[in-house]
Coordinates of C-alpha atoms in Angstrom, one line a residue:
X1 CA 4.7 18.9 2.2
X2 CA 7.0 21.0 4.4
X3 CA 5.9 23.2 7.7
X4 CA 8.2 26.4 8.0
X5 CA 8.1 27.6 11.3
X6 CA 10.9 29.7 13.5
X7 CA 13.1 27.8 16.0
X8 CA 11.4 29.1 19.3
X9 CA 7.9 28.0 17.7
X10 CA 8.7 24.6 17.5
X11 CA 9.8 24.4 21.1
X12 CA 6.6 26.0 22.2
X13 CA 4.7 23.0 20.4
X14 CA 7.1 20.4 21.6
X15 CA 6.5 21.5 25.6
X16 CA 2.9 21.8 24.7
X17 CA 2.0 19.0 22.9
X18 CA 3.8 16.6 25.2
X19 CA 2.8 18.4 28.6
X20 CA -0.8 18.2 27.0
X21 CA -0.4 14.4 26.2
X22 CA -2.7 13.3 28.9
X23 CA -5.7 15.7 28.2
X24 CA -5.2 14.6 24.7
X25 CA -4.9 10.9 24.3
X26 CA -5.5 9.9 28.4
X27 CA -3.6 6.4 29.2
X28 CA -5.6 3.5 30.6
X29 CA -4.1 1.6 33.9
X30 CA -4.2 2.4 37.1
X31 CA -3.4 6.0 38.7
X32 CA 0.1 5.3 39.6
X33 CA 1.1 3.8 36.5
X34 CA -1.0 6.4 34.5
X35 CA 1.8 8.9 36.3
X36 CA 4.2 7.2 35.9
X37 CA 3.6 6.6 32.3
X38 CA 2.8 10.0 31.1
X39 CA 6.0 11.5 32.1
X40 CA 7.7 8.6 30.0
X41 CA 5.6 9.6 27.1
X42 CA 5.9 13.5 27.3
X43 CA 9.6 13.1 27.4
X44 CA 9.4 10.9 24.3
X45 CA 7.1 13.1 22.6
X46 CA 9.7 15.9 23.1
X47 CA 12.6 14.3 22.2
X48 CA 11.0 13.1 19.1
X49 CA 9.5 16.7 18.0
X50 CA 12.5 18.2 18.5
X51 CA 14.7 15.9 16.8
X52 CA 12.9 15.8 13.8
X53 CA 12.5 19.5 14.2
X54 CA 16.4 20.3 14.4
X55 CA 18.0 17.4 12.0
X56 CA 15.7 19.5 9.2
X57 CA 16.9 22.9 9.9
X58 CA 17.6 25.6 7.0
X59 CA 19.3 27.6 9.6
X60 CA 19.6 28.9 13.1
X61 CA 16.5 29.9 13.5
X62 CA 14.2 29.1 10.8
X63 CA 13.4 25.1 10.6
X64 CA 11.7 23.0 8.1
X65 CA 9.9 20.1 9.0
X66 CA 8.6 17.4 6.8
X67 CA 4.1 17.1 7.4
X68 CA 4.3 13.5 6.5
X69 CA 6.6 12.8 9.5
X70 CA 5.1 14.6 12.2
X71 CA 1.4 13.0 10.9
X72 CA 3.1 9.6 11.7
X73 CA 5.1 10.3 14.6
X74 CA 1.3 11.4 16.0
X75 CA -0.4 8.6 14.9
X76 CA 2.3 6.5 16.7
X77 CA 2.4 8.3 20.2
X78 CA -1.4 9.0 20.0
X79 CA -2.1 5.0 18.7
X80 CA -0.6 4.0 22.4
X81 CA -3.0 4.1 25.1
X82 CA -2.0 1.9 27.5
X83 CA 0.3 2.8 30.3
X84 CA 1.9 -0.2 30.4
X85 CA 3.0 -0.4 26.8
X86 CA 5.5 3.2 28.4
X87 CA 6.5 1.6 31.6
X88 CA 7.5 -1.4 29.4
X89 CA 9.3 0.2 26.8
X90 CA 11.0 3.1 29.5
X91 CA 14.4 1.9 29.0
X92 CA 14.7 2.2 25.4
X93 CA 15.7 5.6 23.0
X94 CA 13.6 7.2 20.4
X95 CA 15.3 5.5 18.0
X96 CA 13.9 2.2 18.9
X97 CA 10.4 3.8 18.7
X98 CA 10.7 5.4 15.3
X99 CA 14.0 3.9 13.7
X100 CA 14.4 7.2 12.0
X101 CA 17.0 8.5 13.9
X102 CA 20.8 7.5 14.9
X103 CA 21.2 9.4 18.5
X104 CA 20.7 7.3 21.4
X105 CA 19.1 9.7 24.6
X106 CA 17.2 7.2 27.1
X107 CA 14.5 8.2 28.9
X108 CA 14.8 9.4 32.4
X109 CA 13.2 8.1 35.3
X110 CA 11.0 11.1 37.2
X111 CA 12.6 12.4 40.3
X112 CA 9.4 11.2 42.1
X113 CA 10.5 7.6 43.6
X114 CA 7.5 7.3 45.4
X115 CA 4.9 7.2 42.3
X116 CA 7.5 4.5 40.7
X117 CA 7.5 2.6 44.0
X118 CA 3.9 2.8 44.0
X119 CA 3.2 1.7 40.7
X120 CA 5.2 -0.9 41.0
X121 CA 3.6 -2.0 44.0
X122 CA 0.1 -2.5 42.1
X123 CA 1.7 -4.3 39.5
X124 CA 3.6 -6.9 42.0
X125 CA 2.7 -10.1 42.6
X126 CA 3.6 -12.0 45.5
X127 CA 3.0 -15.4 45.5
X128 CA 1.9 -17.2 48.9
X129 CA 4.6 -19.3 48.8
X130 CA 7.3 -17.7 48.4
X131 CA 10.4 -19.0 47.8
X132 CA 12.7 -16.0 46.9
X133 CA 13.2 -12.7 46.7
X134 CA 13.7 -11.5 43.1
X135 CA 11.1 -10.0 41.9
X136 CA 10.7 -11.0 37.7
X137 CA 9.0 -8.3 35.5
X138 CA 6.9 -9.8 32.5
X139 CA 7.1 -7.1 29.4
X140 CA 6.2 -8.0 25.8
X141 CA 8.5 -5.7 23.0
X142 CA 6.1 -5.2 20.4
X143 CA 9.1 -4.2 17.9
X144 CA 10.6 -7.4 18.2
X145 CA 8.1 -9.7 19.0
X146 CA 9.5 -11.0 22.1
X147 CA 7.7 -11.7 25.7
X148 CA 10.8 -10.9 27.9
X149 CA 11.5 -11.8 31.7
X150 CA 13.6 -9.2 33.4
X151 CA 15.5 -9.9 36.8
X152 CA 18.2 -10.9 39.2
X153 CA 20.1 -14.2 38.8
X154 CA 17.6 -17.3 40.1
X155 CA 18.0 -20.4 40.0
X156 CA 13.6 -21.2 40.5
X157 CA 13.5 -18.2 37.6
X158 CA 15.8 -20.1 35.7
X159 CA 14.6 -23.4 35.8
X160 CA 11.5 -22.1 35.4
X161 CA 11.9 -20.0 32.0
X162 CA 13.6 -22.8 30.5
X163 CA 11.2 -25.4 31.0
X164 CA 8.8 -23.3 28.6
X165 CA 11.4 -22.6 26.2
X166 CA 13.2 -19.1 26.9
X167 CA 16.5 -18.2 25.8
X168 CA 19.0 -16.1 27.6
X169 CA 19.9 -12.9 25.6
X170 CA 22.6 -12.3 27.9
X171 CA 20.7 -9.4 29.9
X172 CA 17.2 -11.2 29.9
X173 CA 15.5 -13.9 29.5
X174 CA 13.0 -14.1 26.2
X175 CA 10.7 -16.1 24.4
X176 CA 10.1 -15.3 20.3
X177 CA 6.6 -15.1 19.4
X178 CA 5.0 -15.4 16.3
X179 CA 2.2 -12.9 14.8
X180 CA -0.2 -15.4 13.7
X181 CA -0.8 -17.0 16.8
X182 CA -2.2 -14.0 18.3
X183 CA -1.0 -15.2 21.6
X184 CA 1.1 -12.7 23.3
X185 CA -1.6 -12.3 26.4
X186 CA -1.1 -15.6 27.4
X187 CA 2.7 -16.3 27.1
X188 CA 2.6 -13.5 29.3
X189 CA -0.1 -15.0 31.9
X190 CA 1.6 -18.3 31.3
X191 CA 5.2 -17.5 32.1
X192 CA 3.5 -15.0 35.1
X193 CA 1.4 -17.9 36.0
X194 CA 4.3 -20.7 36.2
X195 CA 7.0 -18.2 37.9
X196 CA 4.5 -17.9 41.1
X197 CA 3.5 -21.4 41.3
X198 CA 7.6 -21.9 41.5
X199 CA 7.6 -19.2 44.7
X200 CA 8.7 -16.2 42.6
X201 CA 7.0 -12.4 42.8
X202 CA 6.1 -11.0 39.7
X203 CA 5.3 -7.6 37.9
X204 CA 2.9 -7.5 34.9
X205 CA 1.7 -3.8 34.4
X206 CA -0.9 -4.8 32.1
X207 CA -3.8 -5.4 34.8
X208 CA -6.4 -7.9 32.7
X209 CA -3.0 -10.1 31.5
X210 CA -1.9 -9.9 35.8
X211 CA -5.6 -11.5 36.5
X212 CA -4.9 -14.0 34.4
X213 CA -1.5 -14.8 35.3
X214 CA -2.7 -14.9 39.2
X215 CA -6.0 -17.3 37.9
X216 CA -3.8 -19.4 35.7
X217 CA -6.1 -18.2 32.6
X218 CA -4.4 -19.1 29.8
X219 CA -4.7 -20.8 26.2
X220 CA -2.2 -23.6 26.1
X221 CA 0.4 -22.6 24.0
X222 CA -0.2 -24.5 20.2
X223 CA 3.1 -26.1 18.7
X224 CA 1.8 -27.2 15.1
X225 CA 0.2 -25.0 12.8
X226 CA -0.9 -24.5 9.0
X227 CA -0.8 -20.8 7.7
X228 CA -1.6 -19.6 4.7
X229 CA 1.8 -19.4 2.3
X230 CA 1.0 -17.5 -1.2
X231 CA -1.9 -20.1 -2.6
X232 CA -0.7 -22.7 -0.8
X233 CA -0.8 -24.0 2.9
X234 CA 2.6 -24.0 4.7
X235 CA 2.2 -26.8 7.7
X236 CA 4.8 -26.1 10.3
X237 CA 5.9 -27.0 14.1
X238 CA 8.4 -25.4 15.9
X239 CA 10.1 -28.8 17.5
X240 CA 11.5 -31.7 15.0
X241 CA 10.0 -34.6 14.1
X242 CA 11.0 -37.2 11.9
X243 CA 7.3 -38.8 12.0
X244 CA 5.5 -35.4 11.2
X245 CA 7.6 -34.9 8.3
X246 CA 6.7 -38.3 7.3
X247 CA 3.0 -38.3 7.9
X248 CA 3.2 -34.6 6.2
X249 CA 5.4 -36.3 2.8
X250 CA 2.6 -38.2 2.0
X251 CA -0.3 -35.8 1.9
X252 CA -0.7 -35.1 -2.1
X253 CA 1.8 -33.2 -4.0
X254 CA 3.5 -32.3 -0.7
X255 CA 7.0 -30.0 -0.6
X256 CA 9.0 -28.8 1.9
X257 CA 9.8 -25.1 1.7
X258 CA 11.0 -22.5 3.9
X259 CA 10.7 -24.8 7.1
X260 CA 7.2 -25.9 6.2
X261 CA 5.4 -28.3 4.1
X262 CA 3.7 -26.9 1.7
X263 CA 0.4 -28.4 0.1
X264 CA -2.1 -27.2 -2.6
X265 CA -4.8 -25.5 -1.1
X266 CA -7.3 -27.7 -3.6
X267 CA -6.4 -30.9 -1.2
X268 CA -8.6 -29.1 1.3
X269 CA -10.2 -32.4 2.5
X270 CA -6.8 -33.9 3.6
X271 CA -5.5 -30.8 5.1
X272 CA -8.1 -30.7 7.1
X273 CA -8.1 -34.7 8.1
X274 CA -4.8 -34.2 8.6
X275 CA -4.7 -31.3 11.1
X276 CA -7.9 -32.8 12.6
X277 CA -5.3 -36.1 13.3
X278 CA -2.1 -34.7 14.4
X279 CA -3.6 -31.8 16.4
X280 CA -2.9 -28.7 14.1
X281 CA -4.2 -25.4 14.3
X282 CA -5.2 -23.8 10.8
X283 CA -5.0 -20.0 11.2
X284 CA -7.7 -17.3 9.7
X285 CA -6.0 -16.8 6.2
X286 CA -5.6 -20.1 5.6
X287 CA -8.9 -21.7 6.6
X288 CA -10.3 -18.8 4.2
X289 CA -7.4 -20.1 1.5
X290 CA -9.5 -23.8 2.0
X291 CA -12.7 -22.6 1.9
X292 CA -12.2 -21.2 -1.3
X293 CA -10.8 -24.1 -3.1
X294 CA -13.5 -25.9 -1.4
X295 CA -16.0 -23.7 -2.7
X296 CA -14.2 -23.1 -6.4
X297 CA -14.7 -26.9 -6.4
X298 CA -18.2 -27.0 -6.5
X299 CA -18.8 -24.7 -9.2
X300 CA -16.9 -27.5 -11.0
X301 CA -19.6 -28.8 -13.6
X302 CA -19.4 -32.7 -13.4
X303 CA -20.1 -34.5 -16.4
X304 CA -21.5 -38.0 -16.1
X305 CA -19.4 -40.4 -18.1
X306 CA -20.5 -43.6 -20.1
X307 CA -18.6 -46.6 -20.4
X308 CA -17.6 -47.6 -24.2
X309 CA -20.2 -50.7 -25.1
X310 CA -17.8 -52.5 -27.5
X311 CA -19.1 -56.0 -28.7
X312 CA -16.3 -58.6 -28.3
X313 CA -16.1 -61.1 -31.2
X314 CA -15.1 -64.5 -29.9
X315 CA -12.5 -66.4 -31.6
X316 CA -13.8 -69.7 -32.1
X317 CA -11.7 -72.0 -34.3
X318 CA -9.4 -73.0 -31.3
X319 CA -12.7 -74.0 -29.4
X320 CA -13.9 -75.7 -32.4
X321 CA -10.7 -78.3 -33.0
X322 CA -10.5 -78.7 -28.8
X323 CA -14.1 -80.1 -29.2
X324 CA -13.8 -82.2 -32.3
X325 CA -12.9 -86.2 -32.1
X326 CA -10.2 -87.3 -30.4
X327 CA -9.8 -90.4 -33.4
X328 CA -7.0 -90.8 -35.6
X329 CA -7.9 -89.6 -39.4
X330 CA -8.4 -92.8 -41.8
X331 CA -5.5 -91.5 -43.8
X332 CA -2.7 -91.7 -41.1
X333 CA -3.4 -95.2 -39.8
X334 CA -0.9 -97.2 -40.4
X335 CA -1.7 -100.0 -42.4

């Protein structure tokens, strides 16, 4: 479906929607960072609404936009509620956000300093042994799935990074996480956590993932894992080893696919031995993927079996000449 509207309409809506942004769909964080955030938002908002609004015109003053676009470019603005998903995502364009578009126009930082300064401030950590003075900020990217540590060149942030497996991107440092371990909070507390035992300040906006990240509240991170892969379980781990594969090889009518090794779901019982064993963690799809054969195995109806009661004739002429006389026959004696 497509809206009609004139030119100077759809800037009335873009300023209004965006400016009204925080009576609308009000951010959670602290007062400074709720600022902070909303002026981030609103000028996303506009540049998005007016993109869309002039890469659709039918002329110089009469636009058509398209309903289904502006529903979802809603939904998305409206669906963040956090201000620290904004002050995390600041630096990138609209096309990041939306991939709809090919411009590149990055955000602007609000002329007021102070309310960055002092939303940064409540998001710092400083540890009480501190041993430099770069300051690393934690962010997660939702679009890529990456928990990122932004900063100045440091050796302890370095060291430290890398010794929880971060790779350089060649602007920050980053760590690849995966959506089925639902375990983005606590890469975050962990790094956070590890970076101020090491001496090094800290910024985490989000303030429950900060607490934990000062209390050292954290899952540890799980290596080895069995997901769910079609109807079958895929086991996987994220380091190599020979003696996994092995131990994996022999589980019944085991293959390796896709960097995994697959097994039928229906071996449910050594799946789960075998995870129990070698410290796995079986995620919610696939534990529902063995319950299911587990349970489609007991509507099995099970049939008792006889054995066949065969009567075995016994041979007996070869027991009958080992028992007769040992004596030589009249008949061949020699006379």
């Amino acid at each position: 479906m497509k809206v009609e509207m004139f030119s100077d309409e759809i800037m009335n809506i873009a300023e209004n929607f965006s400016d009204n942004l925080d009576k609308i769909a009000p951010l959670s964080g602290s007062p400074k960072q709720v600022e902070w955030a909303n002026k981030i938002r609103a000028k996303v908002t506009r540049n998005l609404i007016m993109y869309y609004a002039f890469n659709s015109k039918k002329g110089m003053y009469f636009i058509e936009m398209d309903e289904e676009v502006i529903k979802k470019t809603e939904c998305f603005i409206l669906s963040k509620n956090k201000a620290s998903f904004w002050i995390e995502n600041r630096e990138k364009d609209y096309l990041q956000f939306k991939r709809l578009i090919e411009n590149t126009l990055y955000f602007e930082e609000p002329k007021e300093k102070s309310v960055i300064d002092e939303a940064k401030a409540e998001a710092t950590i400083f540890p009480q042994q501190q041993k430099t003075k770069v300051v690393a900020e934690i962010i997660f990217d939702d679009e890529i799935h990456e928990v990122k540590v932004k900063s100045e060149k440091d050796q302890i942030i370095i060291n430290t990074v890398k010794s929880l497996h971060y790779d350089w991107s060649g602007k920050v440092w980053y760590r690849e996480t995966v959506p089925y371990k639902k375990d983005v909070a606590d890469r975050m507390a962990e790094v956070g956590n590890k970076l101020l035992l090491a001496g090094v300040p800290i910024i985490i906006w989000d303030e429950a993932i900060r607490q934990k990240a000062i209390n050292g509240e954290y899952e540890k991170e799980c290596f080895r894992w069995m997901i769910k892969d079609k109807d079958m379980i895929s086991i996987v781990w994220e380091f190599r080893s020979d003696e996994l594969y092995r131990k994996a090889k022999r589980l019944p009518h085991a293959k390796w696919e896709n960097g995994g090794m697959d097994v039928p779901a229906r071996y449910y019982a050594e799946i789960r031995d075998f995870a129990k064993i070698n410290e796995f963690k079986i995620t919610s799809p696939a534990e529902k993927l063995l319950s299911e054969a587990e349970e489609e195995e007991k509507t099995h109806k099970k049939t008792s079996i006889k054995e066949a009661n065969m009567k075995i004739e016994q041979n007996t002429e070869l027991e009958d000449i080992l028992n007769s006389s040992r004596e030589v026959l009249e008949d061949l004696k020699d006379d």
